[in-house]
Amino acid sequence: MAEKDLLEKGAILQRDKETYAIAPHIPGGIVSADMLKKIADVAEKYDAQALKVTSSQRIAIVGLNEEDLDDVWSELEMQPGAAIGVCVRSVKFCPGTTFCKRGQQDSVALGLKLDEKYHGMELPGKMKMGVAGCMNSCSEPAVKDIGIMGTSKGYTLMLGGSAGLKPRIANTVATELSEEEVIQYVDRIIEFYKSQTSKKRLGQVIDNMGIEKFKEEVGL
Ligand code: SF4
């Protein structure tokens, strides 16, 4: 009986303690029909128990045997999503002005840039990002470590949100930002967070320092 996740294969041990789930990286959950067919074909070929759409906008292939994992990845020709480990786990973004009629900012363009730069980056603690194209907040920026919400006047930047055992609503630290300003601010926040020696998530770091001191340190 298997006992643990196989980090190097991006495989998470399932409840049966025998089979694994993998989740290819699909930025923003935007997937072509060909890619979707390939995922389905590979799942069928290797007798997966299920395909599961995840909260991180991935499609997990669930119930694979350990001996098939290398072949599955090689046939998929996709990279694993950073579903585990202390790193930037996910950058969740909504359709924004690319597809959504309510969109006020281009959350897809910004989300893709952040994903390309930060997805999987190792950090002291786990980090999630969310980008929404309007105040409806479909990608839940208020409960992400770094949340970015579009308004008619630009982006609002929110920090330190999380769900889980001790939910925390993010602090709003800046409003009416351009895409470029958001990226500059996120760079600074990540650099500051990298210098932390504990595994505390961003919200705990903010609570320990106080939001004003945090803003001063990061230059917000
Ligand atoms: S947050 Fe706004 S722009 Fe994004 S999907 Fe929801 S309604 Fe559309």
PDB file of C-alpha atoms and ligand atoms in Angstrom:
ATOM      1  CA  MET A   1       0.000   0.000   0.000  1.00  0.00           C
ATOM      2  CA  ALA A   2       1.407   3.407  -0.985  1.00  0.00           C
ATOM      3  CA  GLU A   3       1.956   5.992   1.733  1.00  0.00           C
ATOM      4  CA  LYS A   4       2.638   9.373   0.266  1.00  0.00           C
ATOM      5  CA  ASP A   5       2.344  11.832  -2.594  1.00  0.00           C
ATOM      6  CA  LEU A   6       4.957  11.578  -5.361  1.00  0.00           C
ATOM      7  CA  LEU A   7       6.040  15.208  -5.642  1.00  0.00           C
ATOM      8  CA  GLU A   8       8.488  14.589  -8.497  1.00  0.00           C
ATOM      9  CA  LYS A   9       5.659  13.115 -10.585  1.00  0.00           C
ATOM     10  CA  GLY A  10       3.097  15.739  -9.538  1.00  0.00           C
ATOM     11  CA  ALA A  11       0.976  12.867  -8.198  1.00  0.00           C
ATOM     12  CA  ILE A  12      -1.284  12.990  -5.159  1.00  0.00           C
ATOM     13  CA  LEU A  13      -2.101   9.772  -3.332  1.00  0.00           C
ATOM     14  CA  GLN A  14      -5.836   9.126  -3.203  1.00  0.00           C
ATOM     15  CA  ARG A  15      -8.012   7.971  -0.347  1.00  0.00           C
ATOM     16  CA  ASP A  16      -7.670   4.328  -1.411  1.00  0.00           C
ATOM     17  CA  LYS A  17      -3.884   4.637  -0.626  1.00  0.00           C
ATOM     18  CA  GLU A  18      -3.172   2.890  -3.921  1.00  0.00           C
ATOM     19  CA  THR A  19      -3.935   5.192  -6.831  1.00  0.00           C
ATOM     20  CA  TYR A  20      -2.895   8.732  -7.680  1.00  0.00           C
ATOM     21  CA  ALA A  21      -4.389  11.900  -9.101  1.00  0.00           C
ATOM     22  CA  ILE A  22      -2.480  14.263 -11.354  1.00  0.00           C
ATOM     23  CA  ALA A  23      -3.518  17.727 -12.510  1.00  0.00           C
ATOM     24  CA  PRO A  24      -1.892  19.283 -15.576  1.00  0.00           C
ATOM     25  CA  HIS A  25      -1.259  23.014 -15.471  1.00  0.00           C
ATOM     26  CA  ILE A  26      -4.016  24.838 -17.379  1.00  0.00           C
ATOM     27  CA  PRO A  27      -3.572  28.606 -16.870  1.00  0.00           C
ATOM     28  CA  GLY A  28      -6.956  30.141 -16.060  1.00  0.00           C
ATOM     29  CA  GLY A  29      -8.651  26.855 -16.934  1.00  0.00           C
ATOM     30  CA  ILE A  30      -8.723  27.988 -20.551  1.00  0.00           C
ATOM     31  CA  VAL A  31      -8.338  24.852 -22.581  1.00  0.00           C
ATOM     32  CA  SER A  32      -8.508  24.111 -26.299  1.00  0.00           C
ATOM     33  CA  ALA A  33     -10.768  21.367 -27.628  1.00  0.00           C
ATOM     34  CA  ASP A  34      -7.673  19.401 -28.719  1.00  0.00           C
ATOM     35  CA  MET A  35      -6.160  19.602 -25.249  1.00  0.00           C
ATOM     36  CA  LEU A  36      -9.441  18.516 -23.695  1.00  0.00           C
ATOM     37  CA  LYS A  37      -9.644  15.542 -26.062  1.00  0.00           C
ATOM     38  CA  LYS A  38      -6.088  14.545 -25.240  1.00  0.00           C
ATOM     39  CA  ILE A  39      -6.779  14.649 -21.487  1.00  0.00           C
ATOM     40  CA  ALA A  40      -9.898  12.526 -22.018  1.00  0.00           C
ATOM     41  CA  ASP A  41      -8.069  10.066 -24.295  1.00  0.00           C
ATOM     42  CA  VAL A  42      -5.196   9.610 -21.840  1.00  0.00           C
ATOM     43  CA  ALA A  43      -7.623   9.193 -18.933  1.00  0.00           C
ATOM     44  CA  GLU A  44      -9.497   6.523 -20.870  1.00  0.00           C
ATOM     45  CA  LYS A  45      -6.357   4.720 -22.058  1.00  0.00           C
ATOM     46  CA  TYR A  46      -4.971   4.454 -18.519  1.00  0.00           C
ATOM     47  CA  ASP A  47      -8.302   3.512 -17.015  1.00  0.00           C
ATOM     48  CA  ALA A  48      -8.637   6.560 -14.750  1.00  0.00           C
ATOM     49  CA  GLN A  49     -11.525   6.445 -12.284  1.00  0.00           C
ATOM     50  CA  ALA A  50     -12.644  10.024 -12.929  1.00  0.00           C
ATOM     51  CA  LEU A  51     -11.862  13.451 -14.312  1.00  0.00           C
ATOM     52  CA  LYS A  52     -12.388  16.214 -11.753  1.00  0.00           C
ATOM     53  CA  VAL A  53     -12.551  19.953 -12.432  1.00  0.00           C
ATOM     54  CA  THR A  54     -10.687  21.490  -9.484  1.00  0.00           C
ATOM     55  CA  SER A  55     -11.128  24.759  -7.610  1.00  0.00           C
ATOM     56  CA  SER A  56      -7.771  25.856  -9.076  1.00  0.00           C
ATOM     57  CA  GLN A  57      -9.172  25.685 -12.607  1.00  0.00           C
ATOM     58  CA  ARG A  58      -7.391  22.434 -13.441  1.00  0.00           C
ATOM     59  CA  ILE A  59      -8.698  19.102 -14.678  1.00  0.00           C
ATOM     60  CA  ALA A  60      -7.447  16.348 -12.401  1.00  0.00           C
ATOM     61  CA  ILE A  61      -7.120  12.811 -13.717  1.00  0.00           C
ATOM     62  CA  VAL A  62      -8.037  10.707 -10.731  1.00  0.00           C
ATOM     63  CA  GLY A  63      -7.334   7.051  -9.922  1.00  0.00           C
ATOM     64  CA  LEU A  64      -4.155   6.331 -11.911  1.00  0.00           C
ATOM     65  CA  ASN A  65      -1.733   3.529 -11.138  1.00  0.00           C
ATOM     66  CA  GLU A  66       1.792   4.481 -10.061  1.00  0.00           C
ATOM     67  CA  GLU A  67       3.449   2.474 -12.854  1.00  0.00           C
ATOM     68  CA  ASP A  68       1.533   4.467 -15.496  1.00  0.00           C
ATOM     69  CA  LEU A  69       2.391   7.976 -14.247  1.00  0.00           C
ATOM     70  CA  ASP A  70       5.487   8.553 -16.429  1.00  0.00           C
ATOM     71  CA  ASP A  71       3.678   7.394 -19.567  1.00  0.00           C
ATOM     72  CA  VAL A  72       0.640   9.523 -18.726  1.00  0.00           C
ATOM     73  CA  TRP A  73       2.754  12.684 -18.422  1.00  0.00           C
ATOM     74  CA  SER A  74       4.704  11.906 -21.547  1.00  0.00           C
ATOM     75  CA  GLU A  75       1.528  11.376 -23.583  1.00  0.00           C
ATOM     76  CA  LEU A  76      -0.166  14.469 -22.199  1.00  0.00           C
ATOM     77  CA  GLU A  77       2.833  16.669 -23.127  1.00  0.00           C
ATOM     78  CA  MET A  78       1.758  19.059 -20.351  1.00  0.00           C
ATOM     79  CA  GLN A  79       3.386  20.329 -17.174  1.00  0.00           C
ATOM     80  CA  PRO A  80       2.031  19.474 -13.715  1.00  0.00           C
ATOM     81  CA  GLY A  81       0.076  22.154 -11.854  1.00  0.00           C
ATOM     82  CA  ALA A  82       1.683  23.210  -8.561  1.00  0.00           C
ATOM     83  CA  ALA A  83      -1.031  21.595  -6.464  1.00  0.00           C
ATOM     84  CA  ILE A  84       1.210  20.792  -3.487  1.00  0.00           C
ATOM     85  CA  GLY A  85       4.266  22.202  -1.723  1.00  0.00           C
ATOM     86  CA  VAL A  86       5.254  25.633  -0.419  1.00  0.00           C
ATOM     87  CA  CYS A  87       5.042  27.673  -3.572  1.00  0.00           C
ATOM     88  CA  VAL A  88       2.643  29.755  -5.651  1.00  0.00           C
ATOM     89  CA  ARG A  89      -0.029  27.069  -5.961  1.00  0.00           C
ATOM     90  CA  SER A  90      -2.350  28.763  -8.373  1.00  0.00           C
ATOM     91  CA  VAL A  91      -3.255  31.981 -10.122  1.00  0.00           C
ATOM     92  CA  LYS A  92      -7.012  31.803 -10.554  1.00  0.00           C
ATOM     93  CA  PHE A  93      -8.547  34.223 -12.989  1.00  0.00           C
ATOM     94  CA  CYS A  94     -11.963  34.825 -14.466  1.00  0.00           C
ATOM     95  CA  PRO A  95     -12.837  35.551 -18.140  1.00  0.00           C
ATOM     96  CA  GLY A  96     -12.849  39.350 -17.609  1.00  0.00           C
ATOM     97  CA  THR A  97     -13.191  41.564 -20.674  1.00  0.00           C
ATOM     98  CA  THR A  98     -11.985  38.697 -22.899  1.00  0.00           C
ATOM     99  CA  PHE A  99     -15.285  36.797 -22.646  1.00  0.00           C
ATOM    100  CA  CYS A 100     -17.526  38.136 -19.866  1.00  0.00           C
ATOM    101  CA  LYS A 101     -20.093  40.861 -20.600  1.00  0.00           C
ATOM    102  CA  ARG A 102     -19.691  42.247 -17.065  1.00  0.00           C
ATOM    103  CA  GLY A 103     -15.917  42.494 -17.268  1.00  0.00           C
ATOM    104  CA  GLN A 104     -14.335  45.867 -16.526  1.00  0.00           C
ATOM    105  CA  GLN A 105     -10.660  44.857 -16.708  1.00  0.00           C
ATOM    106  CA  ASP A 106      -8.678  42.296 -18.697  1.00  0.00           C
ATOM    107  CA  SER A 107      -8.198  39.716 -15.969  1.00  0.00           C
ATOM    108  CA  VAL A 108      -7.123  37.072 -18.494  1.00  0.00           C
ATOM    109  CA  ALA A 109      -4.179  39.140 -19.758  1.00  0.00           C
ATOM    110  CA  LEU A 110      -3.073  40.021 -16.220  1.00  0.00           C
ATOM    111  CA  GLY A 111      -3.712  36.505 -14.898  1.00  0.00           C
ATOM    112  CA  LEU A 112      -1.631  34.933 -17.684  1.00  0.00           C
ATOM    113  CA  LYS A 113       1.264  37.293 -16.956  1.00  0.00           C
ATOM    114  CA  LEU A 114       1.181  36.527 -13.242  1.00  0.00           C
ATOM    115  CA  ASP A 115       0.819  32.801 -13.932  1.00  0.00           C
ATOM    116  CA  GLU A 116       3.790  32.762 -16.277  1.00  0.00           C
ATOM    117  CA  LYS A 117       5.962  34.616 -13.789  1.00  0.00           C
ATOM    118  CA  TYR A 118       4.923  33.060 -10.503  1.00  0.00           C
ATOM    119  CA  HIS A 119       3.153  29.720 -10.892  1.00  0.00           C
ATOM    120  CA  GLY A 120       5.147  27.098  -8.976  1.00  0.00           C
ATOM    121  CA  MET A 121       7.684  29.607  -7.592  1.00  0.00           C
ATOM    122  CA  GLU A 122       9.032  28.328  -4.275  1.00  0.00           C
ATOM    123  CA  LEU A 123       8.307  30.619  -1.338  1.00  0.00           C
ATOM    124  CA  PRO A 124       8.446  30.355   2.468  1.00  0.00           C
ATOM    125  CA  GLY A 125       4.739  29.426   2.609  1.00  0.00           C
ATOM    126  CA  LYS A 126       1.949  28.483   0.256  1.00  0.00           C
ATOM    127  CA  MET A 127       0.460  31.287  -1.791  1.00  0.00           C
ATOM    128  CA  LYS A 128      -2.625  31.645  -3.938  1.00  0.00           C
ATOM    129  CA  MET A 129      -3.467  34.496  -6.279  1.00  0.00           C
ATOM    130  CA  GLY A 130      -6.790  35.510  -7.775  1.00  0.00           C
ATOM    131  CA  VAL A 131      -7.631  38.034 -10.476  1.00  0.00           C
ATOM    132  CA  ALA A 132     -11.221  39.144 -11.138  1.00  0.00           C
ATOM    133  CA  GLY A 133     -12.419  41.326 -13.999  1.00  0.00           C
ATOM    134  CA  CYS A 134     -15.047  43.113 -11.910  1.00  0.00           C
ATOM    135  CA  MET A 135     -16.409  43.473  -8.391  1.00  0.00           C
ATOM    136  CA  ASN A 136     -18.469  40.295  -8.704  1.00  0.00           C
ATOM    137  CA  SER A 137     -15.172  38.626  -7.763  1.00  0.00           C
ATOM    138  CA  CYS A 138     -15.822  35.268  -9.421  1.00  0.00           C
ATOM    139  CA  SER A 139     -12.199  34.212  -8.784  1.00  0.00           C
ATOM    140  CA  GLU A 140     -12.544  35.140  -5.075  1.00  0.00           C
ATOM    141  CA  PRO A 141      -9.730  37.705  -4.744  1.00  0.00           C
ATOM    142  CA  ALA A 142     -10.808  38.638  -1.186  1.00  0.00           C
ATOM    143  CA  VAL A 143      -9.756  35.187   0.086  1.00  0.00           C
ATOM    144  CA  LYS A 144      -6.486  34.906  -1.826  1.00  0.00           C
ATOM    145  CA  ASP A 145      -3.026  35.768  -0.489  1.00  0.00           C
ATOM    146  CA  ILE A 146      -2.774  38.218  -3.376  1.00  0.00           C
ATOM    147  CA  GLY A 147      -6.155  39.244  -4.782  1.00  0.00           C
ATOM    148  CA  ILE A 148      -6.704  41.652  -7.637  1.00  0.00           C
ATOM    149  CA  MET A 149     -10.156  42.947  -8.522  1.00  0.00           C
ATOM    150  CA  GLY A 150     -11.109  44.993 -11.554  1.00  0.00           C
ATOM    151  CA  THR A 151     -13.279  48.109 -11.309  1.00  0.00           C
ATOM    152  CA  SER A 152     -14.241  50.725 -13.902  1.00  0.00           C
ATOM    153  CA  LYS A 153     -11.215  52.772 -12.745  1.00  0.00           C
ATOM    154  CA  GLY A 154      -8.540  50.084 -12.682  1.00  0.00           C
ATOM    155  CA  TYR A 155      -7.506  47.330 -10.323  1.00  0.00           C
ATOM    156  CA  THR A 156      -7.903  47.067  -6.552  1.00  0.00           C
ATOM    157  CA  LEU A 157      -5.086  45.179  -4.809  1.00  0.00           C
ATOM    158  CA  MET A 158      -5.962  43.060  -1.777  1.00  0.00           C
ATOM    159  CA  LEU A 159      -3.504  41.120   0.377  1.00  0.00           C
ATOM    160  CA  GLY A 160      -3.518  38.365   2.949  1.00  0.00           C
ATOM    161  CA  GLY A 161      -6.821  36.650   2.277  1.00  0.00           C
ATOM    162  CA  SER A 162      -7.277  32.934   2.834  1.00  0.00           C
ATOM    163  CA  ALA A 163      -9.997  30.336   3.306  1.00  0.00           C
ATOM    164  CA  GLY A 164      -9.620  27.237   5.458  1.00  0.00           C
ATOM    165  CA  LEU A 165      -9.555  26.774   9.213  1.00  0.00           C
ATOM    166  CA  LYS A 166      -9.081  30.453  10.024  1.00  0.00           C
ATOM    167  CA  PRO A 167     -10.583  32.357   7.113  1.00  0.00           C
ATOM    168  CA  ARG A 168      -9.204  35.851   6.615  1.00  0.00           C
ATOM    169  CA  ILE A 169     -10.561  38.572   4.370  1.00  0.00           C
ATOM    170  CA  ALA A 170      -7.782  40.371   2.512  1.00  0.00           C
ATOM    171  CA  ASN A 171      -6.714  43.936   3.329  1.00  0.00           C
ATOM    172  CA  THR A 172      -7.265  46.399   0.502  1.00  0.00           C
ATOM    173  CA  VAL A 173      -3.920  48.163   0.056  1.00  0.00           C
ATOM    174  CA  ALA A 174      -4.300  50.090  -3.216  1.00  0.00           C
ATOM    175  CA  THR A 175      -6.993  51.052  -5.710  1.00  0.00           C
ATOM    176  CA  GLU A 176      -7.274  52.328  -9.282  1.00  0.00           C
ATOM    177  CA  LEU A 177      -4.071  50.613 -10.386  1.00  0.00           C
ATOM    178  CA  SER A 178      -3.026  49.984 -13.975  1.00  0.00           C
ATOM    179  CA  GLU A 179      -1.940  46.476 -15.009  1.00  0.00           C
ATOM    180  CA  GLU A 180       1.676  47.632 -14.945  1.00  0.00           C
ATOM    181  CA  GLU A 181       1.348  49.013 -11.429  1.00  0.00           C
ATOM    182  CA  VAL A 182      -0.238  45.776 -10.210  1.00  0.00           C
ATOM    183  CA  ILE A 183       2.692  43.774 -11.602  1.00  0.00           C
ATOM    184  CA  GLN A 184       5.218  46.131  -9.949  1.00  0.00           C
ATOM    185  CA  TYR A 185       3.427  45.862  -6.609  1.00  0.00           C
ATOM    186  CA  VAL A 186       3.159  42.084  -6.815  1.00  0.00           C
ATOM    187  CA  ASP A 187       6.899  41.889  -7.581  1.00  0.00           C
ATOM    188  CA  ARG A 188       7.670  43.874  -4.440  1.00  0.00           C
ATOM    189  CA  ILE A 189       5.302  41.822  -2.279  1.00  0.00           C
ATOM    190  CA  ILE A 190       6.827  38.546  -3.514  1.00  0.00           C
ATOM    191  CA  GLU A 191      10.373  39.820  -2.906  1.00  0.00           C
ATOM    192  CA  PHE A 192       9.427  40.845   0.617  1.00  0.00           C
ATOM    193  CA  TYR A 193       7.652  37.537   1.297  1.00  0.00           C
ATOM    194  CA  LYS A 194      10.687  35.590   0.060  1.00  0.00           C
ATOM    195  CA  SER A 195      12.751  37.214   2.814  1.00  0.00           C
ATOM    196  CA  GLN A 196      10.515  35.762   5.542  1.00  0.00           C
ATOM    197  CA  THR A 197      12.029  32.978   7.608  1.00  0.00           C
ATOM    198  CA  SER A 198       8.794  31.385   8.845  1.00  0.00           C
ATOM    199  CA  LYS A 199       6.203  29.439   6.836  1.00  0.00           C
ATOM    200  CA  LYS A 200       3.431  31.857   7.804  1.00  0.00           C
ATOM    201  CA  ARG A 201       1.057  32.817   5.047  1.00  0.00           C
ATOM    202  CA  LEU A 202       0.924  36.418   3.918  1.00  0.00           C
ATOM    203  CA  GLY A 203      -2.118  37.253   6.059  1.00  0.00           C
ATOM    204  CA  GLN A 204      -0.345  36.093   9.223  1.00  0.00           C
ATOM    205  CA  VAL A 205       2.741  38.116   8.278  1.00  0.00           C
ATOM    206  CA  ILE A 206       0.504  41.182   7.892  1.00  0.00           C
ATOM    207  CA  ASP A 207      -1.259  40.510  11.199  1.00  0.00           C
ATOM    208  CA  ASN A 208       2.063  40.127  13.018  1.00  0.00           C
ATOM    209  CA  MET A 209       3.513  43.365  11.604  1.00  0.00           C
ATOM    210  CA  GLY A 210       0.375  45.444  11.342  1.00  0.00           C
ATOM    211  CA  ILE A 211      -0.881  46.537   7.947  1.00  0.00           C
ATOM    212  CA  GLU A 212       0.647  50.033   8.052  1.00  0.00           C
ATOM    213  CA  LYS A 213       4.118  48.725   8.877  1.00  0.00           C
ATOM    214  CA  PHE A 214       3.743  46.054   6.201  1.00  0.00           C
ATOM    215  CA  LYS A 215       2.847  48.670   3.588  1.00  0.00           C
ATOM    216  CA  GLU A 216       5.790  50.787   4.611  1.00  0.00           C
ATOM    217  CA  GLU A 217       8.226  47.838   4.423  1.00  0.00           C
ATOM    218  CA  VAL A 218       6.998  46.756   0.996  1.00  0.00           C
ATOM    219  CA  GLY A 219       6.705  50.300  -0.354  1.00  0.00           C
ATOM    220  CA  LEU A 220       2.984  50.278  -1.106  1.00  0.00           C
TER     221      LEU A 220
HETATM  222  S1  SF4 B   1     -15.714  38.648 -11.844  1.00  0.00           S
HETATM  223 FE1  SF4 B   1     -16.883  39.930 -13.226  1.00  0.00          FE
HETATM  224  S2  SF4 B   1     -15.751  39.833 -15.157  1.00  0.00           S
HETATM  225 FE2  SF4 B   1     -15.116  38.101 -13.938  1.00  0.00          FE
HETATM  226  S3  SF4 B   1     -16.450  36.414 -14.554  1.00  0.00           S
HETATM  227 FE3  SF4 B   1     -17.313  37.364 -12.729  1.00  0.00          FE
HETATM  228  S4  SF4 B   1     -18.816  38.799 -13.543  1.00  0.00           S
HETATM  229 FE4  SF4 B   1     -17.400  38.311 -15.229  1.00  0.00          FE
END
